[in-house]
Amino acid sequence: MNERGVIAPVEKRVQVRAPLDHAFAVFTGGLTRWWPHTHGVGGKPIAKVLLEPKLGGRWLEIAEDGTQTVVATVTLWEPPHRFVMLWQINAQWKPDAAMRSEVDVRFFAEGAETTRIELLHHKFETMGEEAGASMRRDVDGGWPGLLQRYVAEAELHSSSSSS
């Protein structure tokens, strides 16, 4: 695809008052606690959201009836500093294994008790021009609220919290 076909990435940053290891663990292992159960793609009420902590691991929605829906697949796993996953959701917010936008999440210690998280969601052009532009608009508007939920959860259960 030529340069004109590239859709701008979505870049978000947040800071959390929590040590690096804790920040990574809550983001990857605590999805059920901070990902809204109303933001599902499987079409059924969500009971759990989990990320299998390994290369090739899956981001799964597990419905109340036990149905599992794959949302993403981990393509890079470097705890507690970074993970990358293929976001396998189409522009209609349905699971689609052929979709290849990418979410790259990096964690940076900014002292013993503070972590900066940088999220890059990109490669929307792999979905096609119209679908990719639609997905980009949706995630650009969606990630900020999701990341604020994550920060609240990470700080609530951080070993560094004093209140």
Short mmCIF file of C-alpha atoms in Angstrom, two decimals:
data_model
loop_
_atom_site.label_atom_id
_atom_site.label_comp_id
_atom_site.label_asym_id
_atom_site.label_seq_id
_atom_site.Cartn_x
_atom_site.Cartn_y
_atom_site.Cartn_z
CA MET A 1 0.00 0.00 0.00
CA ASN A 2 1.38 3.43 -0.85
CA GLU A 3 1.94 6.25 1.64
CA ARG A 4 -1.42 7.86 0.89
CA GLY A 5 -3.13 4.65 2.03
CA VAL A 6 -1.76 4.78 5.57
CA ILE A 7 -4.32 5.75 8.21
CA ALA A 8 -2.92 7.77 11.11
CA PRO A 9 -2.33 5.77 14.29
CA VAL A 10 -4.15 6.41 17.56
CA GLU A 11 -1.70 7.25 20.34
CA LYS A 12 -2.74 7.55 23.99
CA ARG A 13 -0.72 8.06 27.17
CA VAL A 14 -1.67 7.77 30.79
CA GLN A 15 0.24 7.86 34.04
CA VAL A 16 -0.64 5.64 36.97
CA ARG A 17 0.47 5.94 40.59
CA ALA A 18 1.66 2.35 40.80
CA PRO A 19 4.93 0.46 40.39
CA LEU A 20 5.80 -0.90 36.93
CA ASP A 21 5.10 -4.58 37.71
CA HIS A 22 1.72 -3.76 39.24
CA ALA A 23 0.72 -1.48 36.34
CA PHE A 24 1.52 -4.23 33.82
CA ALA A 25 -0.24 -6.91 35.89
CA VAL A 26 -3.46 -4.90 36.22
CA PHE A 27 -3.53 -4.04 32.51
CA THR A 28 -2.94 -7.61 31.36
CA GLY A 29 -4.22 -9.77 34.20
CA GLY A 30 -6.97 -7.57 35.58
CA LEU A 31 -9.09 -6.99 32.46
CA THR A 32 -12.24 -8.36 34.08
CA ARG A 33 -11.95 -5.64 36.75
CA TRP A 34 -11.52 -2.63 34.44
CA TRP A 35 -12.81 -3.51 30.95
CA PRO A 36 -16.53 -2.60 30.85
CA HIS A 37 -18.66 -5.71 30.40
CA THR A 38 -20.92 -3.63 28.16
CA HIS A 39 -18.11 -3.29 25.57
CA GLY A 40 -18.29 -6.81 24.21
CA VAL A 41 -18.05 -8.06 20.65
CA GLY A 42 -19.35 -11.57 21.22
CA GLY A 43 -23.02 -10.59 21.26
CA LYS A 44 -23.70 -12.15 24.68
CA PRO A 45 -23.50 -10.80 28.24
CA ILE A 46 -19.89 -10.88 29.43
CA ALA A 47 -18.88 -12.68 32.60
CA LYS A 48 -15.07 -12.30 32.27
CA VAL A 49 -12.45 -10.66 30.07
CA LEU A 50 -8.98 -12.13 30.12
CA LEU A 51 -5.66 -12.00 28.35
CA GLU A 52 -3.63 -15.20 28.19
CA PRO A 53 -0.17 -14.04 29.39
CA LYS A 54 2.08 -15.47 26.66
CA LEU A 55 3.17 -15.13 23.06
CA GLY A 56 0.22 -16.38 21.02
CA GLY A 57 -2.10 -15.78 23.96
CA ARG A 58 -5.61 -14.60 23.29
CA TRP A 59 -7.68 -11.70 24.60
CA LEU A 60 -10.93 -13.48 25.36
CA GLU A 61 -14.42 -12.44 26.26
CA ILE A 62 -16.11 -15.19 28.19
CA ALA A 63 -19.88 -14.88 28.14
CA GLU A 64 -22.16 -15.76 31.02
CA ASP A 65 -23.06 -18.98 29.15
CA GLY A 66 -19.34 -19.91 28.80
CA THR A 67 -19.00 -18.94 25.13
CA GLN A 68 -15.49 -17.66 24.35
CA THR A 69 -14.90 -14.90 21.80
CA VAL A 70 -11.37 -14.03 20.64
CA VAL A 71 -10.82 -10.27 20.54
CA ALA A 72 -7.06 -10.22 19.92
CA THR A 73 -3.94 -12.38 19.72
CA VAL A 74 -0.66 -11.54 21.47
CA THR A 75 2.23 -11.20 18.99
CA LEU A 76 4.87 -9.83 21.41
CA TRP A 77 5.06 -10.55 25.15
CA GLU A 78 7.75 -8.74 27.18
CA PRO A 79 6.49 -8.35 30.77
CA PRO A 80 6.49 -5.93 32.49
CA HIS A 81 7.50 -3.55 29.68
CA ARG A 82 5.48 -4.26 26.57
CA PHE A 83 2.97 -6.40 24.77
CA VAL A 84 1.57 -6.21 21.25
CA MET A 85 -1.58 -7.82 19.94
CA LEU A 86 -3.48 -8.15 16.69
CA TRP A 87 -6.92 -6.60 17.22
CA GLN A 88 -9.21 -9.05 15.46
CA ILE A 89 -12.38 -6.96 15.35
CA ASN A 90 -13.97 -5.57 12.19
CA ALA A 91 -15.49 -2.11 11.68
CA GLN A 92 -18.93 -3.44 12.72
CA TRP A 93 -17.38 -4.48 16.08
CA LYS A 94 -17.68 -8.18 15.36
CA PRO A 95 -14.91 -10.77 15.85
CA ASP A 96 -13.00 -11.37 12.63
CA ALA A 97 -9.74 -13.38 12.60
CA ALA A 98 -8.77 -11.75 9.28
CA MET A 99 -8.52 -8.27 10.86
CA ARG A 100 -5.00 -7.06 11.55
CA SER A 101 -4.99 -3.66 13.25
CA GLU A 102 -2.44 -3.71 16.02
CA VAL A 103 -2.38 -2.55 19.64
CA ASP A 104 1.10 -1.93 21.09
CA VAL A 105 1.17 -1.16 24.83
CA ARG A 106 4.37 -0.04 26.55
CA PHE A 107 5.05 0.53 30.25
CA PHE A 108 7.76 2.90 31.53
CA ALA A 109 8.79 3.25 35.18
CA GLU A 110 8.91 6.92 36.12
CA GLY A 111 10.22 6.29 39.60
CA ALA A 112 9.46 3.48 42.03
CA GLU A 113 5.76 4.33 42.38
CA THR A 114 4.74 5.80 39.01
CA THR A 115 4.34 4.18 35.59
CA ARG A 116 3.65 5.77 32.21
CA ILE A 117 1.64 3.69 29.76
CA GLU A 118 1.80 4.44 26.05
CA LEU A 119 -0.78 2.79 23.81
CA LEU A 120 -0.44 2.79 20.03
CA HIS A 121 -3.34 1.38 18.00
CA HIS A 122 -2.39 1.34 14.32
CA LYS A 123 -2.32 -0.49 10.98
CA PHE A 124 -5.99 0.39 10.37
CA GLU A 125 -5.29 0.42 6.63
CA THR A 126 -5.12 -3.39 6.75
CA MET A 127 -8.92 -3.28 7.14
CA GLY A 128 -9.46 -1.29 3.96
CA GLU A 129 -9.85 2.47 3.64
CA GLU A 130 -13.45 2.95 4.79
CA ALA A 131 -13.49 0.25 7.48
CA GLY A 132 -10.07 1.32 8.75
CA ALA A 133 -11.12 4.97 9.02
CA SER A 134 -14.27 3.93 10.90
CA MET A 135 -12.31 1.74 13.35
CA ARG A 136 -9.76 4.52 13.89
CA ARG A 137 -12.52 7.02 14.78
CA ASP A 138 -14.11 4.55 17.17
CA VAL A 139 -10.94 3.60 19.05
CA ASP A 140 -9.68 7.18 19.14
CA GLY A 141 -12.85 8.06 21.04
CA GLY A 142 -12.95 4.85 23.07
CA TRP A 143 -9.43 4.31 24.42
CA PRO A 144 -9.36 7.44 26.66
CA GLY A 145 -12.32 6.31 28.77
CA LEU A 146 -11.06 2.74 28.89
CA LEU A 147 -7.62 3.88 30.00
CA GLN A 148 -9.14 6.04 32.74
CA ARG A 149 -11.00 2.97 34.03
CA TYR A 150 -7.68 1.09 33.97
CA VAL A 151 -5.86 3.88 35.88
CA ALA A 152 -8.59 3.95 38.54
CA GLU A 153 -8.37 0.18 39.00
CA ALA A 154 -4.55 0.12 39.06
CA GLU A 155 -4.37 2.93 41.60
CA LEU A 156 -7.18 1.47 43.74
CA HIS A 157 -5.34 -1.81 44.18
CA SER A 158 -1.76 -0.54 44.07
CA SER A 159 0.53 -1.55 46.90
CA SER A 160 1.79 2.03 46.80
CA SER A 161 -1.64 3.55 47.55
CA SER A 162 -1.78 5.17 50.94
CA SER A 163 -5.50 5.88 51.08
#
